[in-house]
């Protein structure tokens, strides 16, 4: 069962070029961030739990990250 996370503020932060860090129940720090190459934003977003995947929409990378954490039965304790 997926836990409720306030996604809109997180999507807005990602869209503004900021990273989001989620701390899980097992103290893992999961980072979701815009991809930067040569000092420039690429328009893609990355997640530390999905290392080989890039999405061009912050809503999708956030949803896929939360789904992966749910599959692992990990809850989020803190959002930075």
C-alpha atoms as one frame of an Amber mdcrd trajectory, in Angstrom:
protein
   0.000   0.000   0.000   1.523   3.273  -1.083   1.886   5.911   1.597   0.663
   9.443   1.051   3.379  11.934   0.182   2.729  15.599  -0.684   3.874  15.335
  -4.295   2.933  18.743  -5.727   5.471  20.743  -3.651   8.155  18.187  -4.535
   7.350  18.369  -8.249   7.531  22.168  -8.062  10.949  22.005  -6.388  12.256
  19.620  -9.031  10.852  21.791 -11.805  12.677  24.768 -10.278  15.987  22.892
 -10.562  16.260  21.820  -6.932  16.859  18.326  -5.593  14.633  16.417  -3.195
  15.998  14.019  -0.580  13.811  11.377   1.024  14.995   9.613   4.181  13.513
   6.135   4.519  12.648   3.930   7.470  15.930   2.047   7.003  17.849   5.382
   7.017  18.558   5.277   3.277  18.790   8.717   1.677  17.065   8.728  -1.711
  17.878  11.659  -3.976  15.689  12.843  -6.841  17.212  15.635  -8.872  17.414
  17.370 -12.213  20.170  16.008 -14.438  23.045  18.451 -14.979  25.718  18.067
 -17.670  28.494  20.585 -18.224  26.809  22.912 -15.745  23.537  22.941 -17.690
  20.176  21.350 -16.899  19.353  18.669 -19.477  15.589  18.637 -18.930  15.753
  15.108 -17.479  15.368  13.954 -13.890  17.226  11.223 -11.994  16.532   9.112
  -8.922  19.127   7.299  -6.830  16.858   4.222  -6.558  16.456   4.084 -10.361
  20.079   4.644 -11.419  19.767   3.835 -15.139  16.466   5.624 -15.756  15.854
   9.225 -16.822  12.499  10.930 -17.268  11.785  14.325 -18.752   8.866  14.908
 -16.375   9.437  15.403 -12.621   6.006  13.910 -11.852   6.950  10.610 -13.454
  10.361  10.257 -11.766   8.752  11.036  -8.411   5.928   8.540  -8.967   8.316
   5.804 -10.139  10.628   6.433  -7.170   7.752   6.221  -4.679   6.482   3.055
  -6.391   9.928   1.450  -6.147  10.131   2.300  -2.441   6.663   0.822  -1.960
   7.722  -2.391  -3.738  10.658  -2.585  -1.327   8.248  -2.076   1.615  10.143
   1.015   2.726   8.399   4.041   4.219   9.512   7.653   4.061  10.350   9.229
   7.399  11.561  12.638   6.247  11.553  14.853   3.153  14.257  17.486   2.596
